[in-house]
Structures are given as C-alpha cells and as structure tokens.
C-alpha cells in the first residue's frame, strides 16, 4: 500500500471516529476517552451514559466484500476486553459496561453508519 493510500485510510478512519463521537453525543453519552491506550491495546472510544461505560470499536469500510462489523476479529474482542478490564478497575464506583461496534461504510461524501449496541460479550481468555 502506498503512502498516499495509507494517509487516505487514516483520514477516513478518523472521519468515522468523528461520526461515532457525534452519534454518541447526540444520544446523550459523555465521551470519556478517544483512542485510549494501554500497552499495545487501543480502544477507539470510551463513552458513558449514567452508570454504563461503553467501549466502542469503530470500523470504516469503503465497500469491500467483508462488512465493517464482520472485520472485528476474536483477537480484537479479546484485546478490547483486556483494555476494558484495566479501564474499569481504574474507576471508583459500580459501573455496568458493554461493547459496541460503530460502522461507517461508503466515502467522505456518501456514507451509511450503524451502531451495533452490545455487539459481543467478553470472550473467554486463554
């Protein structure tokens, strides 16, 4: 992949994250973190609604064969779970939590978004 394509893909990914943030804010969520990192784990968005913490994986696709949601692998789910565990342990108080997937398919001008609430449960760790 050329440098130009990589830069375009990074810009499209940030565009999708911005749209996800706009969506969650419009639904009454507070955005707690963007691109939260712990070691090699990254969680795109951490949002809060009341006592619910939402860990969001954002996926952007320009119309490839695999849907954006299907591209969230078991390895990504495990990493999100590990990161969520660390994040939740850093908080004081009792919180519920869930994992969402936010997808954006199309291009910068013509796109469709979807928010998949409670997209998966924590996979068993090995």
PDB file of C-alpha atoms in Angstrom:
ATOM      1  CA  UNK A   1       0.000   0.000   0.000  1.00  0.00           C
ATOM      2  CA  UNK A   2       1.384   3.377  -0.977  1.00  0.00           C
ATOM      3  CA  UNK A   3       1.880   6.240   1.438  1.00  0.00           C
ATOM      4  CA  UNK A   4      -0.960   8.203  -0.179  1.00  0.00           C
ATOM      5  CA  UNK A   5      -3.413   5.311   0.286  1.00  0.00           C
ATOM      6  CA  UNK A   6      -2.316   4.836   3.895  1.00  0.00           C
ATOM      7  CA  UNK A   7      -2.833   8.535   4.665  1.00  0.00           C
ATOM      8  CA  UNK A   8      -6.260   8.448   2.995  1.00  0.00           C
ATOM      9  CA  UNK A   9      -7.249   5.353   5.012  1.00  0.00           C
ATOM     10  CA  UNK A  10      -6.083   7.020   8.250  1.00  0.00           C
ATOM     11  CA  UNK A  11      -8.110  10.148   7.422  1.00  0.00           C
ATOM     12  CA  UNK A  12     -11.160   8.006   6.626  1.00  0.00           C
ATOM     13  CA  UNK A  13     -10.749   6.149   9.930  1.00  0.00           C
ATOM     14  CA  UNK A  14     -10.587   9.440  11.850  1.00  0.00           C
ATOM     15  CA  UNK A  15     -13.647  10.656   9.911  1.00  0.00           C
ATOM     16  CA  UNK A  16     -15.521   7.519  11.022  1.00  0.00           C
ATOM     17  CA  UNK A  17     -14.432   8.049  14.642  1.00  0.00           C
ATOM     18  CA  UNK A  18     -15.620  11.666  14.489  1.00  0.00           C
ATOM     19  CA  UNK A  19     -19.026  10.478  13.210  1.00  0.00           C
ATOM     20  CA  UNK A  20     -19.184   7.907  16.015  1.00  0.00           C
ATOM     21  CA  UNK A  21     -18.443  10.599  18.611  1.00  0.00           C
ATOM     22  CA  UNK A  22     -21.166  12.810  17.109  1.00  0.00           C
ATOM     23  CA  UNK A  23     -23.610   9.895  17.247  1.00  0.00           C
ATOM     24  CA  UNK A  24     -22.929   9.007  20.881  1.00  0.00           C
ATOM     25  CA  UNK A  25     -23.086  12.645  21.991  1.00  0.00           C
ATOM     26  CA  UNK A  26     -26.413  13.045  20.150  1.00  0.00           C
ATOM     27  CA  UNK A  27     -27.712  10.063  22.153  1.00  0.00           C
ATOM     28  CA  UNK A  28     -26.762  11.703  25.475  1.00  0.00           C
ATOM     29  CA  UNK A  29     -23.438   9.944  26.109  1.00  0.00           C
ATOM     30  CA  UNK A  30     -20.374  11.659  27.519  1.00  0.00           C
ATOM     31  CA  UNK A  31     -17.168  10.846  25.664  1.00  0.00           C
ATOM     32  CA  UNK A  32     -14.613   9.866  28.287  1.00  0.00           C
ATOM     33  CA  UNK A  33     -11.729   8.814  26.017  1.00  0.00           C
ATOM     34  CA  UNK A  34     -10.725   8.674  22.356  1.00  0.00           C
ATOM     35  CA  UNK A  35      -8.019   6.298  21.211  1.00  0.00           C
ATOM     36  CA  UNK A  36      -7.414   5.110  24.780  1.00  0.00           C
ATOM     37  CA  UNK A  37      -4.238   3.044  25.004  1.00  0.00           C
ATOM     38  CA  UNK A  38      -2.824   0.556  27.426  1.00  0.00           C
ATOM     39  CA  UNK A  39       0.350  -1.189  26.282  1.00  0.00           C
ATOM     40  CA  UNK A  40      -0.455  -2.371  22.736  1.00  0.00           C
ATOM     41  CA  UNK A  41      -4.230  -2.270  23.236  1.00  0.00           C
ATOM     42  CA  UNK A  42      -6.289   0.597  21.856  1.00  0.00           C
ATOM     43  CA  UNK A  43      -9.977   1.266  22.373  1.00  0.00           C
ATOM     44  CA  UNK A  44     -11.337   3.750  19.849  1.00  0.00           C
ATOM     45  CA  UNK A  45     -13.958   5.401  22.064  1.00  0.00           C
ATOM     46  CA  UNK A  46     -14.981   5.050  25.690  1.00  0.00           C
ATOM     47  CA  UNK A  47     -18.325   6.672  26.397  1.00  0.00           C
ATOM     48  CA  UNK A  48     -20.544   6.886  29.462  1.00  0.00           C
ATOM     49  CA  UNK A  49     -24.296   7.105  29.900  1.00  0.00           C
ATOM     50  CA  UNK A  50     -25.272   7.204  33.559  1.00  0.00           C
ATOM     51  CA  UNK A  51     -23.571   4.229  35.176  1.00  0.00           C
ATOM     52  CA  UNK A  52     -22.942   2.438  31.860  1.00  0.00           C
ATOM     53  CA  UNK A  53     -19.469   2.514  30.331  1.00  0.00           C
ATOM     54  CA  UNK A  54     -19.443   1.741  26.607  1.00  0.00           C
ATOM     55  CA  UNK A  55     -16.321   0.524  24.821  1.00  0.00           C
ATOM     56  CA  UNK A  56     -16.673   1.285  21.126  1.00  0.00           C
ATOM     57  CA  UNK A  57     -14.782  -0.223  18.217  1.00  0.00           C
ATOM     58  CA  UNK A  58     -15.112   1.964  15.124  1.00  0.00           C
ATOM     59  CA  UNK A  59     -14.810   0.324  11.713  1.00  0.00           C
ATOM     60  CA  UNK A  60     -14.789   2.144   8.386  1.00  0.00           C
ATOM     61  CA  UNK A  61     -15.091   0.445   5.023  1.00  0.00           C
ATOM     62  CA  UNK A  62     -15.273   1.852   1.539  1.00  0.00           C
ATOM     63  CA  UNK A  63     -17.395  -1.017   0.237  1.00  0.00           C
ATOM     64  CA  UNK A  64     -15.156  -4.058   0.408  1.00  0.00           C
ATOM     65  CA  UNK A  65     -16.538  -7.595   0.468  1.00  0.00           C
ATOM     66  CA  UNK A  66     -16.462  -8.006   4.246  1.00  0.00           C
ATOM     67  CA  UNK A  67     -18.831  -5.834   6.240  1.00  0.00           C
ATOM     68  CA  UNK A  68     -17.249  -3.470   8.709  1.00  0.00           C
ATOM     69  CA  UNK A  69     -18.785  -5.276  11.691  1.00  0.00           C
ATOM     70  CA  UNK A  70     -17.530  -8.670  10.459  1.00  0.00           C
ATOM     71  CA  UNK A  71     -13.983  -7.327  10.435  1.00  0.00           C
ATOM     72  CA  UNK A  72     -13.909  -7.197  14.260  1.00  0.00           C
ATOM     73  CA  UNK A  73     -11.878 -10.320  14.989  1.00  0.00           C
ATOM     74  CA  UNK A  74     -11.805 -12.511  18.083  1.00  0.00           C
ATOM     75  CA  UNK A  75      -8.309 -11.146  18.778  1.00  0.00           C
ATOM     76  CA  UNK A  76      -9.691  -7.579  18.718  1.00  0.00           C
ATOM     77  CA  UNK A  77     -12.522  -8.596  21.053  1.00  0.00           C
ATOM     78  CA  UNK A  78     -10.028 -10.134  23.489  1.00  0.00           C
ATOM     79  CA  UNK A  79      -7.855  -7.023  23.385  1.00  0.00           C
ATOM     80  CA  UNK A  80     -10.866  -4.772  23.985  1.00  0.00           C
ATOM     81  CA  UNK A  81     -11.851  -6.976  26.926  1.00  0.00           C
ATOM     82  CA  UNK A  82      -8.370  -6.750  28.427  1.00  0.00           C
ATOM     83  CA  UNK A  83      -8.316  -2.985  27.986  1.00  0.00           C
ATOM     84  CA  UNK A  84     -11.836  -2.597  29.348  1.00  0.00           C
ATOM     85  CA  UNK A  85     -10.875  -4.594  32.436  1.00  0.00           C
ATOM     86  CA  UNK A  86      -7.927  -2.271  33.113  1.00  0.00           C
ATOM     87  CA  UNK A  87     -10.053   0.827  32.476  1.00  0.00           C
ATOM     88  CA  UNK A  88     -12.933  -0.344  34.695  1.00  0.00           C
ATOM     89  CA  UNK A  89     -10.544  -1.190  37.541  1.00  0.00           C
ATOM     90  CA  UNK A  90      -9.258   2.407  37.408  1.00  0.00           C
ATOM     91  CA  UNK A  91     -12.723   3.781  38.173  1.00  0.00           C
ATOM     92  CA  UNK A  92     -14.325   4.217  41.557  1.00  0.00           C
ATOM     93  CA  UNK A  93     -17.916   3.095  41.880  1.00  0.00           C
ATOM     94  CA  UNK A  94     -20.032   0.407  40.288  1.00  0.00           C
ATOM     95  CA  UNK A  95     -20.498   0.504  36.545  1.00  0.00           C
ATOM     96  CA  UNK A  96     -22.206  -1.659  34.017  1.00  0.00           C
ATOM     97  CA  UNK A  97     -20.435  -1.961  30.695  1.00  0.00           C
ATOM     98  CA  UNK A  98     -20.901  -3.129  27.157  1.00  0.00           C
ATOM     99  CA  UNK A  99     -19.071  -3.386  23.861  1.00  0.00           C
ATOM    100  CA  UNK A 100     -20.462  -1.590  20.816  1.00  0.00           C
ATOM    101  CA  UNK A 101     -19.343  -1.573  17.206  1.00  0.00           C
ATOM    102  CA  UNK A 102     -19.892   1.582  15.173  1.00  0.00           C
ATOM    103  CA  UNK A 103     -19.563   1.165  11.427  1.00  0.00           C
ATOM    104  CA  UNK A 104     -19.278   3.637   8.594  1.00  0.00           C
ATOM    105  CA  UNK A 105     -19.477   2.340   5.030  1.00  0.00           C
ATOM    106  CA  UNK A 106     -19.003   4.454   1.913  1.00  0.00           C
ATOM    107  CA  UNK A 107     -16.820   7.501   1.399  1.00  0.00           C
ATOM    108  CA  UNK A 108     -16.413  11.018   2.808  1.00  0.00           C
ATOM    109  CA  UNK A 109     -19.478  12.385   0.997  1.00  0.00           C
ATOM    110  CA  UNK A 110     -21.797   9.392   0.746  1.00  0.00           C
ATOM    111  CA  UNK A 111     -21.848   7.015   3.698  1.00  0.00           C
ATOM    112  CA  UNK A 112     -24.070   4.937   5.937  1.00  0.00           C
ATOM    113  CA  UNK A 113     -23.468   4.469   9.656  1.00  0.00           C
ATOM    114  CA  UNK A 114     -24.673   1.795  12.017  1.00  0.00           C
ATOM    115  CA  UNK A 115     -24.310   1.453  15.754  1.00  0.00           C
ATOM    116  CA  UNK A 116     -24.422  -2.128  16.993  1.00  0.00           C
ATOM    117  CA  UNK A 117     -25.149  -1.963  20.703  1.00  0.00           C
ATOM    118  CA  UNK A 118     -23.968  -4.847  22.866  1.00  0.00           C
ATOM    119  CA  UNK A 119     -22.210  -6.292  19.825  1.00  0.00           C
ATOM    120  CA  UNK A 120     -20.411  -9.029  21.761  1.00  0.00           C
ATOM    121  CA  UNK A 121     -19.852 -10.347  25.244  1.00  0.00           C
ATOM    122  CA  UNK A 122     -16.410 -10.711  26.786  1.00  0.00           C
ATOM    123  CA  UNK A 123     -14.729 -13.742  25.208  1.00  0.00           C
ATOM    124  CA  UNK A 124     -13.122 -16.281  27.483  1.00  0.00           C
ATOM    125  CA  UNK A 125      -9.447 -15.568  27.961  1.00  0.00           C
ATOM    126  CA  UNK A 126      -6.789 -18.183  27.372  1.00  0.00           C
TER     127      UNK A 126
END
